[in-house]
C-alpha cells in the first residue's frame, strides 16, 4: 500500500510538472501573438519548457513538452514571421528540435541514474540494518528500547553501536563508539558487534574476559591511532548489575524520585589501546532503569557551546509512567531542541528496565537502531 501511494504521488507530481511546462509554452505563444511582432523573441524561452521538464519528469513527459515546444516554434514561424519554408525558419525549427531531443535524452539518462542510486541505497539500507539491528522489546526479565541517530542524512548507522544478548547467566549488553567516521568506522563497529555476539553467551566467561576477547578480535583491523570506547554490562537473574567501562561514559541508574546515579567509576583504556577491564557491581532493582549511551548525547552543544544536560533530562526517564520507547523519544526530542535541529555526531542510546517477575512482555515499540534518522 505504501509503495502504491508513493507511485501515485510521484505520478501526480510528474503530471503537474508536465502541465506546468505546457502552460509555460502556451503563455509564451499567447504573449508573442498579442505583441503582433514578426520578430520571434520567445523562441529561446520556449526551449526552457522541455529543458525544465527534463529535470523533474521522465523522458515521456519531457517528450510531450518538447513536441509542444517545437510545434509552437513552427507555428509561430509560419504564422507571424512567414519564414517557415525559408532557411531562417528551418534553422529556427531545427535548433528547437535539437534542444528538444537533448532534453528527452537527458531526462532518460537522469531517470536511469536515479534508479541505480535508489537500488544501491536500498541495498545499503539492508546491509546497515543487518549490522545494527534494533534490540527486542523484551529479553528475559528486562524490558528494552533503543535508538540510533546518525548525523549523516545518507546513513542509518555509523561508528556507534549497541547490542543485547541473552545468556545462561542473565542478559549482557554493549554500547560503544568507534573513533573515526565513514566506512572504516562502520567496518570496525561491525567487527565489535560480531565479536560480542559470539563471546558474550559463552558459559563461564566473565564480563572482563568478554572485553578482552572483543579487543583481541578487532585489534588486527585497527590503525595505530584507532580505538573503540565501550561499556559492557550484565544483569543477572537476581538483579546484580555488573559494569565494565572501556574509556566510555558511565551508564546512568535511574530511580523514580531520585537523581540519576552513574554506575562505574573506573574507566579503563578503550578497546584497542590495551584494555584493562575492571568489573564494578551494583543492584538493578525491579522498576529501576539503566541508560547506556554514547558521547554524541552528552557532547551535543547548542549555538552558544553549552553541553546538553543529560542528568537533568534523564530524570524524566526514571518515571514509571512513560513507556521506554516514549521516554527515549522525549529524550531525543530534547537533544534536537538543544542543538537547534540537527546533530553533529552520531549517538546511540539503550534503555533497559528490570521488570517484576511474571510481568507481561511490553508491546514492541517502533524505535530501534534502523528506524531512527538524524
mmCIF file of C-alpha atoms in Angstrom:
data_model
loop_
_atom_site.group_PDB
_atom_site.id
_atom_site.type_symbol
_atom_site.label_atom_id
_atom_site.label_comp_id
_atom_site.label_asym_id
_atom_site.label_seq_id
_atom_site.Cartn_x
_atom_site.Cartn_y
_atom_site.Cartn_z
ATOM 1 C CA UNK A 1 0.000 0.000 0.000
ATOM 2 C CA UNK A 2 2.824 2.429 0.842
ATOM 3 C CA UNK A 3 4.547 1.634 -2.455
ATOM 4 C CA UNK A 4 1.289 2.229 -4.377
ATOM 5 C CA UNK A 5 0.758 5.518 -2.569
ATOM 6 C CA UNK A 6 4.330 6.573 -3.419
ATOM 7 C CA UNK A 7 3.782 5.741 -7.088
ATOM 8 C CA UNK A 8 0.504 7.686 -7.170
ATOM 9 C CA UNK A 9 2.124 10.727 -5.567
ATOM 10 C CA UNK A 10 5.081 10.528 -7.945
ATOM 11 C CA UNK A 11 2.812 10.249 -10.986
ATOM 12 C CA UNK A 12 0.730 13.159 -9.749
ATOM 13 C CA UNK A 13 3.792 15.354 -9.363
ATOM 14 C CA UNK A 14 5.047 14.362 -12.817
ATOM 15 C CA UNK A 15 1.704 15.233 -14.393
ATOM 16 C CA UNK A 16 1.676 18.569 -12.593
ATOM 17 C CA UNK A 17 5.192 19.310 -13.876
ATOM 18 C CA UNK A 18 4.215 18.458 -17.466
ATOM 19 C CA UNK A 19 1.098 20.646 -17.294
ATOM 20 C CA UNK A 20 3.191 23.468 -15.847
ATOM 21 C CA UNK A 21 5.677 23.178 -18.747
ATOM 22 C CA UNK A 22 2.852 23.097 -21.300
ATOM 23 C CA UNK A 23 1.317 26.119 -19.637
ATOM 24 C CA UNK A 24 4.649 27.900 -19.969
ATOM 25 C CA UNK A 25 4.675 27.150 -23.727
ATOM 26 C CA UNK A 26 1.098 28.376 -24.184
ATOM 27 C CA UNK A 27 1.753 31.522 -22.171
ATOM 28 C CA UNK A 28 4.775 32.400 -24.296
ATOM 29 C CA UNK A 29 2.864 31.774 -27.515
ATOM 30 C CA UNK A 30 -0.014 33.969 -26.330
ATOM 31 C CA UNK A 31 2.410 36.741 -25.365
ATOM 32 C CA UNK A 32 4.089 36.597 -28.793
ATOM 33 C CA UNK A 33 0.750 36.695 -30.626
ATOM 34 C CA UNK A 34 -0.511 39.631 -28.571
ATOM 35 C CA UNK A 35 2.576 41.691 -29.365
ATOM 36 C CA UNK A 36 1.936 41.184 -33.102
ATOM 37 C CA UNK A 37 5.667 41.431 -33.770
ATOM 38 C CA UNK A 38 7.204 39.390 -36.580
ATOM 39 C CA UNK A 39 10.374 39.063 -34.540
ATOM 40 C CA UNK A 40 10.042 35.802 -32.534
ATOM 41 C CA UNK A 41 11.656 36.865 -29.277
ATOM 42 C CA UNK A 42 10.062 33.995 -27.312
ATOM 43 C CA UNK A 43 11.786 31.174 -29.225
ATOM 44 C CA UNK A 44 14.766 30.918 -26.808
ATOM 45 C CA UNK A 45 12.324 30.920 -23.892
ATOM 46 C CA UNK A 46 10.283 28.142 -25.462
ATOM 47 C CA UNK A 47 13.334 25.869 -25.168
ATOM 48 C CA UNK A 48 13.203 26.246 -21.393
ATOM 49 C CA UNK A 49 9.989 24.188 -21.251
ATOM 50 C CA UNK A 50 11.461 20.789 -22.235
ATOM 51 C CA UNK A 51 14.778 21.547 -20.518
ATOM 52 C CA UNK A 52 12.983 22.285 -17.248
ATOM 53 C CA UNK A 53 10.768 19.223 -17.652
ATOM 54 C CA UNK A 54 13.830 17.004 -18.140
ATOM 55 C CA UNK A 55 14.976 17.882 -14.608
ATOM 56 C CA UNK A 56 11.850 16.616 -12.839
ATOM 57 C CA UNK A 57 9.962 14.126 -15.058
ATOM 58 C CA UNK A 58 10.781 11.102 -17.198
ATOM 59 C CA UNK A 59 11.514 11.049 -20.896
ATOM 60 C CA UNK A 60 7.851 10.574 -21.877
ATOM 61 C CA UNK A 61 6.684 13.683 -20.061
ATOM 62 C CA UNK A 62 9.678 15.573 -21.395
ATOM 63 C CA UNK A 63 8.866 14.378 -24.935
ATOM 64 C CA UNK A 64 5.315 15.739 -24.648
ATOM 65 C CA UNK A 65 6.648 19.131 -23.593
ATOM 66 C CA UNK A 66 9.377 19.031 -26.250
ATOM 67 C CA UNK A 67 6.868 18.249 -29.006
ATOM 68 C CA UNK A 68 4.656 21.109 -27.904
ATOM 69 C CA UNK A 69 7.637 23.458 -27.861
ATOM 70 C CA UNK A 70 8.799 22.513 -31.388
ATOM 71 C CA UNK A 71 5.262 22.746 -32.776
ATOM 72 C CA UNK A 72 4.901 26.165 -31.182
ATOM 73 C CA UNK A 73 8.117 27.383 -32.815
ATOM 74 C CA UNK A 74 6.988 26.016 -36.199
ATOM 75 C CA UNK A 75 3.527 27.577 -35.871
ATOM 76 C CA UNK A 76 4.875 30.976 -34.890
ATOM 77 C CA UNK A 77 7.434 30.838 -37.700
ATOM 78 C CA UNK A 78 4.749 30.082 -40.285
ATOM 79 C CA UNK A 79 2.049 32.402 -38.930
ATOM 80 C CA UNK A 80 3.800 35.514 -37.654
ATOM 81 C CA UNK A 81 7.182 35.504 -39.397
ATOM 82 C CA UNK A 82 6.118 33.730 -42.561
ATOM 83 C CA UNK A 83 9.585 32.249 -42.967
ATOM 84 C CA UNK A 84 8.861 28.608 -42.115
ATOM 85 C CA UNK A 85 9.824 27.493 -45.619
ATOM 86 C CA UNK A 86 12.979 29.601 -45.732
ATOM 87 C CA UNK A 87 16.421 28.864 -44.401
ATOM 88 C CA UNK A 88 15.943 31.135 -41.405
ATOM 89 C CA UNK A 89 12.725 29.447 -40.326
ATOM 90 C CA UNK A 90 14.153 25.971 -40.959
ATOM 91 C CA UNK A 91 17.211 26.688 -38.842
ATOM 92 C CA UNK A 92 14.983 28.053 -36.092
ATOM 93 C CA UNK A 93 12.802 24.922 -36.034
ATOM 94 C CA UNK A 94 15.793 22.583 -36.387
ATOM 95 C CA UNK A 95 17.519 24.279 -33.439
ATOM 96 C CA UNK A 96 14.400 23.928 -31.314
ATOM 97 C CA UNK A 97 14.106 20.271 -32.314
ATOM 98 C CA UNK A 98 17.757 19.619 -31.405
ATOM 99 C CA UNK A 99 17.267 21.153 -27.964
ATOM 100 C CA UNK A 100 14.085 19.110 -27.541
ATOM 101 C CA UNK A 101 15.906 15.860 -28.369
ATOM 102 C CA UNK A 102 18.682 16.813 -25.962
ATOM 103 C CA UNK A 103 16.117 17.367 -23.206
ATOM 104 C CA UNK A 104 14.448 13.986 -23.829
ATOM 105 C CA UNK A 105 17.780 12.139 -23.813
ATOM 106 C CA UNK A 106 18.830 13.999 -20.679
ATOM 107 C CA UNK A 107 15.629 13.019 -18.898
ATOM 108 C CA UNK A 108 16.172 9.365 -19.822
ATOM 109 C CA UNK A 109 19.773 9.396 -18.557
ATOM 110 C CA UNK A 110 18.732 11.134 -15.317
ATOM 111 C CA UNK A 111 15.964 8.621 -14.579
ATOM 112 C CA UNK A 112 18.276 5.654 -15.134
ATOM 113 C CA UNK A 113 20.917 7.179 -12.873
ATOM 114 C CA UNK A 114 18.330 7.829 -10.155
ATOM 115 C CA UNK A 115 17.128 4.221 -10.393
ATOM 116 C CA UNK A 116 20.676 2.937 -9.926
ATOM 117 C CA UNK A 117 21.230 5.227 -6.963
ATOM 118 C CA UNK A 118 17.913 4.141 -5.439
ATOM 119 C CA UNK A 119 18.848 0.483 -5.866
ATOM 120 C CA UNK A 120 22.239 0.990 -4.245
ATOM 121 C CA UNK A 121 20.639 2.926 -1.385
ATOM 122 C CA UNK A 122 18.178 0.085 -0.747
ATOM 123 C CA UNK A 123 20.980 -2.464 -0.631
ATOM 124 C CA UNK A 124 22.970 -0.213 1.700
ATOM 125 C CA UNK A 125 19.953 0.213 3.987
ATOM 126 C CA UNK A 126 19.522 -3.559 4.271
ATOM 127 C CA UNK A 127 23.245 -4.034 4.924
ATOM 128 C CA UNK A 128 23.302 -1.331 7.586
ATOM 129 C CA UNK A 129 20.231 -2.768 9.284
ATOM 130 C CA UNK A 130 21.916 -6.191 9.364
ATOM 131 C CA UNK A 131 24.943 -4.636 11.064
ATOM 132 C CA UNK A 132 22.999 -2.646 13.661
ATOM 133 C CA UNK A 133 19.537 -4.071 14.187
ATOM 134 C CA UNK A 134 17.014 -2.939 16.823
ATOM 135 C CA UNK A 135 17.074 -4.747 20.131
ATOM 136 C CA UNK A 136 13.979 -6.782 21.076
ATOM 137 C CA UNK A 137 11.409 -5.231 23.371
ATOM 138 C CA UNK A 138 11.956 -7.952 25.989
ATOM 139 C CA UNK A 139 14.894 -10.189 26.882
ATOM 140 C CA UNK A 140 14.448 -12.315 29.971
ATOM 141 C CA UNK A 141 13.090 -10.091 32.734
ATOM 142 C CA UNK A 142 14.405 -6.932 31.050
ATOM 143 C CA UNK A 143 12.302 -4.525 29.023
ATOM 144 C CA UNK A 144 14.386 -2.747 26.391
ATOM 145 C CA UNK A 145 14.292 0.183 23.994
ATOM 146 C CA UNK A 146 16.993 1.527 21.705
ATOM 147 C CA UNK A 147 17.624 4.352 19.311
ATOM 148 C CA UNK A 148 20.357 5.123 16.822
ATOM 149 C CA UNK A 149 20.543 8.615 15.339
ATOM 150 C CA UNK A 150 23.021 9.145 12.533
ATOM 151 C CA UNK A 151 24.449 12.595 11.996
ATOM 152 C CA UNK A 152 24.586 11.821 8.270
ATOM 153 C CA UNK A 153 21.357 12.118 6.307
ATOM 154 C CA UNK A 154 22.588 9.367 3.955
ATOM 155 C CA UNK A 155 23.372 6.751 6.590
ATOM 156 C CA UNK A 156 21.447 4.655 9.065
ATOM 157 C CA UNK A 157 24.458 3.633 11.087
ATOM 158 C CA UNK A 158 27.989 4.813 11.635
ATOM 159 C CA UNK A 159 30.641 4.221 14.268
ATOM 160 C CA UNK A 160 28.302 3.970 17.263
ATOM 161 C CA UNK A 161 26.985 0.552 18.230
ATOM 162 C CA UNK A 162 24.849 -1.386 20.694
ATOM 163 C CA UNK A 163 23.554 -4.898 21.161
ATOM 164 C CA UNK A 164 21.937 -7.168 23.743
ATOM 165 C CA UNK A 165 22.295 -10.935 24.096
ATOM 166 C CA UNK A 166 20.680 -13.453 26.401
ATOM 167 C CA UNK A 167 22.986 -15.823 28.263
ATOM 168 C CA UNK A 168 22.615 -18.666 30.749
ATOM 169 C CA UNK A 169 23.545 -16.198 33.494
ATOM 170 C CA UNK A 170 21.281 -13.303 32.557
ATOM 171 C CA UNK A 171 21.428 -10.587 29.925
ATOM 172 C CA UNK A 172 24.520 -8.846 28.590
ATOM 173 C CA UNK A 173 24.651 -5.584 26.668
ATOM 174 C CA UNK A 174 27.252 -3.437 24.955
ATOM 175 C CA UNK A 175 27.235 0.179 23.824
ATOM 176 C CA UNK A 176 30.269 1.554 22.052
ATOM 177 C CA UNK A 177 31.714 4.315 19.917
ATOM 178 C CA UNK A 178 34.375 3.811 17.246
ATOM 179 C CA UNK A 179 36.903 6.567 16.751
ATOM 180 C CA UNK A 180 36.554 7.979 13.252
ATOM 181 C CA UNK A 181 33.881 8.314 10.611
ATOM 182 C CA UNK A 182 32.706 6.738 7.387
ATOM 183 C CA UNK A 183 33.014 3.179 6.147
ATOM 184 C CA UNK A 184 36.126 2.295 8.206
ATOM 185 C CA UNK A 185 34.186 3.127 11.384
ATOM 186 C CA UNK A 186 31.221 1.047 10.188
ATOM 187 C CA UNK A 187 33.512 -1.926 9.476
ATOM 188 C CA UNK A 188 35.060 -1.670 12.933
ATOM 189 C CA UNK A 189 31.655 -1.374 14.580
ATOM 190 C CA UNK A 190 30.502 -4.488 12.739
ATOM 191 C CA UNK A 191 33.591 -6.373 13.954
ATOM 192 C CA UNK A 192 32.954 -5.315 17.559
ATOM 193 C CA UNK A 193 29.321 -6.417 17.388
ATOM 194 C CA UNK A 194 30.248 -9.742 15.795
ATOM 195 C CA UNK A 195 32.862 -10.448 18.467
ATOM 196 C CA UNK A 196 30.458 -9.512 21.253
ATOM 197 C CA UNK A 197 27.653 -11.662 19.854
ATOM 198 C CA UNK A 198 29.967 -14.683 19.694
ATOM 199 C CA UNK A 199 31.720 -14.148 23.024
ATOM 200 C CA UNK A 200 29.060 -12.847 25.411
ATOM 201 C CA UNK A 201 26.938 -16.048 25.505
ATOM 202 C CA UNK A 202 29.913 -18.354 26.218
ATOM 203 C CA UNK A 203 29.428 -20.093 29.597
ATOM 204 C CA UNK A 204 31.953 -19.304 32.281
ATOM 205 C CA UNK A 205 33.183 -16.159 30.521
ATOM 206 C CA UNK A 206 33.242 -13.150 32.815
ATOM 207 C CA UNK A 207 32.435 -9.663 31.599
ATOM 208 C CA UNK A 208 36.103 -8.679 31.840
ATOM 209 C CA UNK A 209 37.081 -11.635 29.668
ATOM 210 C CA UNK A 210 34.418 -10.651 27.131
ATOM 211 C CA UNK A 211 36.054 -7.221 26.873
ATOM 212 C CA UNK A 212 39.490 -8.794 26.338
ATOM 213 C CA UNK A 213 38.225 -11.143 23.634
ATOM 214 C CA UNK A 214 36.380 -8.384 21.819
ATOM 215 C CA UNK A 215 39.556 -6.302 21.786
ATOM 216 C CA UNK A 216 41.577 -9.259 20.513
ATOM 217 C CA UNK A 217 39.070 -9.776 17.689
ATOM 218 C CA UNK A 218 39.110 -6.164 16.463
ATOM 219 C CA UNK A 219 42.764 -5.318 17.155
ATOM 220 C CA UNK A 220 44.052 -6.512 13.732
ATOM 221 C CA UNK A 221 41.798 -4.104 11.845
ATOM 222 C CA UNK A 222 42.600 -1.038 13.964
ATOM 223 C CA UNK A 223 45.133 1.567 12.914
ATOM 224 C CA UNK A 224 47.825 2.943 15.252
ATOM 225 C CA UNK A 225 45.518 5.712 16.490
ATOM 226 C CA UNK A 226 42.214 3.840 16.277
ATOM 227 C CA UNK A 227 40.252 2.660 19.275
ATOM 228 C CA UNK A 228 36.728 1.863 20.431
ATOM 229 C CA UNK A 229 35.217 3.138 23.654
ATOM 230 C CA UNK A 230 32.655 0.755 25.108
ATOM 231 C CA UNK A 231 30.574 -0.058 28.156
ATOM 232 C CA UNK A 232 29.607 -3.656 28.804
ATOM 233 C CA UNK A 233 27.018 -4.623 31.376
ATOM 234 C CA UNK A 234 25.476 -7.833 32.642
ATOM 235 C CA UNK A 235 22.176 -8.105 34.505
ATOM 236 C CA UNK A 236 21.930 -11.346 36.448
ATOM 237 C CA UNK A 237 18.622 -13.033 37.354
ATOM 238 C CA UNK A 238 18.862 -11.863 40.959
ATOM 239 C CA UNK A 239 19.294 -8.243 39.900
ATOM 240 C CA UNK A 240 23.054 -7.914 40.260
ATOM 241 C CA UNK A 241 24.399 -5.468 37.712
ATOM 242 C CA UNK A 242 27.993 -5.773 36.525
ATOM 243 C CA UNK A 243 29.573 -2.962 34.507
ATOM 244 C CA UNK A 244 32.882 -2.704 32.656
ATOM 245 C CA UNK A 245 33.956 0.696 31.336
ATOM 246 C CA UNK A 246 36.459 0.825 28.487
ATOM 247 C CA UNK A 247 37.097 4.540 28.101
ATOM 248 C CA UNK A 248 33.348 5.114 27.808
ATOM 249 C CA UNK A 249 30.848 7.326 29.687
ATOM 250 C CA UNK A 250 29.324 5.509 32.639
ATOM 251 C CA UNK A 251 25.667 4.452 32.311
ATOM 252 C CA UNK A 252 23.062 6.124 34.485
ATOM 253 C CA UNK A 253 20.971 4.245 37.028
ATOM 254 C CA UNK A 254 17.522 5.827 37.076
ATOM 255 C CA UNK A 255 15.311 5.530 40.153
ATOM 256 C CA UNK A 256 11.901 7.245 40.411
ATOM 257 C CA UNK A 257 12.079 10.282 42.684
ATOM 258 C CA UNK A 258 15.891 10.344 42.776
ATOM 259 C CA UNK A 259 18.679 11.924 40.759
ATOM 260 C CA UNK A 260 20.421 9.727 38.186
ATOM 261 C CA UNK A 261 23.480 7.894 39.509
ATOM 262 C CA UNK A 262 26.477 6.995 37.358
ATOM 263 C CA UNK A 263 27.363 3.301 37.544
ATOM 264 C CA UNK A 264 31.103 2.762 37.376
ATOM 265 C CA UNK A 265 33.981 4.969 38.398
ATOM 266 C CA UNK A 266 36.998 3.173 36.926
ATOM 267 C CA UNK A 267 37.042 3.697 33.138
ATOM 268 C CA UNK A 268 39.959 1.677 31.819
ATOM 269 C CA UNK A 269 41.587 2.159 28.404
ATOM 270 C CA UNK A 270 39.403 1.809 25.308
ATOM 271 C CA UNK A 271 39.363 -1.326 23.186
ATOM 272 C CA UNK A 272 42.459 -1.317 21.009
ATOM 273 C CA UNK A 273 44.656 0.569 23.491
ATOM 274 C CA UNK A 274 45.380 -2.302 25.863
ATOM 275 C CA UNK A 275 42.075 -2.761 27.619
ATOM 276 C CA UNK A 276 42.327 -3.402 31.392
ATOM 277 C CA UNK A 277 38.743 -4.203 32.384
ATOM 278 C CA UNK A 278 37.538 -3.694 35.940
ATOM 279 C CA UNK A 279 34.164 -5.212 36.835
ATOM 280 C CA UNK A 280 32.085 -2.937 39.089
ATOM 281 C CA UNK A 281 28.855 -4.215 40.573
ATOM 282 C CA UNK A 282 25.646 -2.795 41.979
ATOM 283 C CA UNK A 283 21.982 -3.844 42.043
ATOM 284 C CA UNK A 284 19.320 -3.123 39.455
ATOM 285 C CA UNK A 285 16.070 -3.427 41.378
ATOM 286 C CA UNK A 286 12.673 -4.068 39.843
ATOM 287 C CA UNK A 287 11.300 -0.807 38.427
ATOM 288 C CA UNK A 288 14.723 0.810 38.080
ATOM 289 C CA UNK A 289 16.058 1.724 34.670
ATOM 290 C CA UNK A 290 19.545 1.842 33.220
ATOM 291 C CA UNK A 291 20.511 4.273 30.445
ATOM 292 C CA UNK A 292 23.536 3.450 28.305
ATOM 293 C CA UNK A 293 24.641 5.999 25.698
ATOM 294 C CA UNK A 294 27.476 7.229 23.516
ATOM 295 C CA UNK A 295 29.198 10.590 23.855
ATOM 296 C CA UNK A 296 27.152 12.045 20.996
ATOM 297 C CA UNK A 297 24.461 12.525 23.639
ATOM 298 C CA UNK A 298 26.492 14.262 26.349
ATOM 299 C CA UNK A 299 28.629 16.272 23.912
ATOM 300 C CA UNK A 300 25.712 17.765 21.975
ATOM 301 C CA UNK A 301 26.028 21.565 22.110
ATOM 302 C CA UNK A 302 23.719 24.452 21.462
ATOM 303 C CA UNK A 303 24.606 27.580 19.461
ATOM 304 C CA UNK A 304 26.414 29.086 22.454
ATOM 305 C CA UNK A 305 28.536 25.968 23.024
ATOM 306 C CA UNK A 306 26.630 24.774 26.090
ATOM 307 C CA UNK A 307 26.571 20.981 26.507
ATOM 308 C CA UNK A 308 23.355 19.021 26.773
ATOM 309 C CA UNK A 309 22.413 18.467 30.435
ATOM 310 C CA UNK A 310 21.798 14.738 30.304
ATOM 311 C CA UNK A 311 21.330 14.193 34.023
ATOM 312 C CA UNK A 312 18.584 16.801 34.199
ATOM 313 C CA UNK A 313 16.800 15.461 31.120
ATOM 314 C CA UNK A 314 17.274 11.811 32.096
ATOM 315 C CA UNK A 315 15.249 12.275 35.255
ATOM 316 C CA UNK A 316 12.071 12.002 33.191
ATOM 317 C CA UNK A 317 13.158 8.528 32.065
ATOM 318 C CA UNK A 318 13.079 7.297 35.657
ATOM 319 C CA UNK A 319 9.328 7.714 35.922
ATOM 320 C CA UNK A 320 7.355 4.501 35.609
ATOM 321 C CA UNK A 321 4.539 6.157 33.637
ATOM 322 C CA UNK A 322 6.016 6.681 30.144
ATOM 323 C CA UNK A 323 6.990 3.564 28.218
ATOM 324 C CA UNK A 324 10.635 3.025 27.382
ATOM 325 C CA UNK A 325 10.164 3.950 23.729
ATOM 326 C CA UNK A 326 8.201 7.078 24.610
ATOM 327 C CA UNK A 327 10.877 8.040 27.107
ATOM 328 C CA UNK A 328 13.646 7.770 24.534
ATOM 329 C CA UNK A 329 11.629 9.765 22.014
ATOM 330 C CA UNK A 330 11.257 12.556 24.553
ATOM 331 C CA UNK A 331 14.964 12.445 25.340
ATOM 332 C CA UNK A 332 15.957 12.651 21.672
ATOM 333 C CA UNK A 333 13.445 15.453 21.105
ATOM 334 C CA UNK A 334 15.102 17.355 23.954
ATOM 335 C CA UNK A 335 18.532 16.827 22.361
ATOM 336 C CA UNK A 336 17.319 18.109 18.995
ATOM 337 C CA UNK A 337 15.790 21.175 20.619
ATOM 338 C CA UNK A 338 19.060 21.810 22.420
ATOM 339 C CA UNK A 339 21.209 21.670 19.273
ATOM 340 C CA UNK A 340 18.675 23.520 17.152
ATOM 341 C CA UNK A 341 17.586 20.670 14.898
ATOM 342 C CA UNK A 342 20.420 18.522 13.579
ATOM 343 C CA UNK A 343 23.084 16.622 15.479
ATOM 344 C CA UNK A 344 26.762 16.953 14.583
ATOM 345 C CA UNK A 345 27.673 13.492 15.853
ATOM 346 C CA UNK A 346 26.100 10.043 15.816
ATOM 347 C CA UNK A 347 24.511 8.871 19.004
ATOM 348 C CA UNK A 348 23.227 5.559 20.294
ATOM 349 C CA UNK A 349 21.100 5.062 23.386
ATOM 350 C CA UNK A 350 19.919 1.887 25.086
ATOM 351 C CA UNK A 351 17.374 1.964 27.888
ATOM 352 C CA UNK A 352 16.560 -1.109 29.923
ATOM 353 C CA UNK A 353 14.298 -1.769 32.873
ATOM 354 C CA UNK A 354 14.157 -4.741 35.196
ATOM 355 C CA UNK A 355 10.513 -5.715 35.276
ATOM 356 C CA UNK A 356 8.929 -7.530 38.222
ATOM 357 C CA UNK A 357 8.905 -11.311 37.892
ATOM 358 C CA UNK A 358 5.913 -12.625 35.986
ATOM 359 C CA UNK A 359 5.023 -9.262 34.413
ATOM 360 C CA UNK A 360 3.753 -9.432 30.805
ATOM 361 C CA UNK A 361 6.093 -8.565 27.988
ATOM 362 C CA UNK A 362 5.681 -4.991 26.714
ATOM 363 C CA UNK A 363 4.346 -4.310 23.282
ATOM 364 C CA UNK A 364 7.205 -3.828 20.783
ATOM 365 C CA UNK A 365 7.887 -0.190 20.034
ATOM 366 C CA UNK A 366 8.539 1.389 16.667
ATOM 367 C CA UNK A 367 12.015 2.502 17.571
ATOM 368 C CA UNK A 368 15.351 0.898 17.054
ATOM 369 C CA UNK A 369 18.674 1.460 15.508
ATOM 370 C CA UNK A 370 17.399 1.178 11.996
ATOM 371 C CA UNK A 371 14.293 3.251 12.498
ATOM 372 C CA UNK A 372 15.818 6.430 13.798
ATOM 373 C CA UNK A 373 17.412 9.074 11.493
ATOM 374 C CA UNK A 374 19.093 12.252 12.285
#
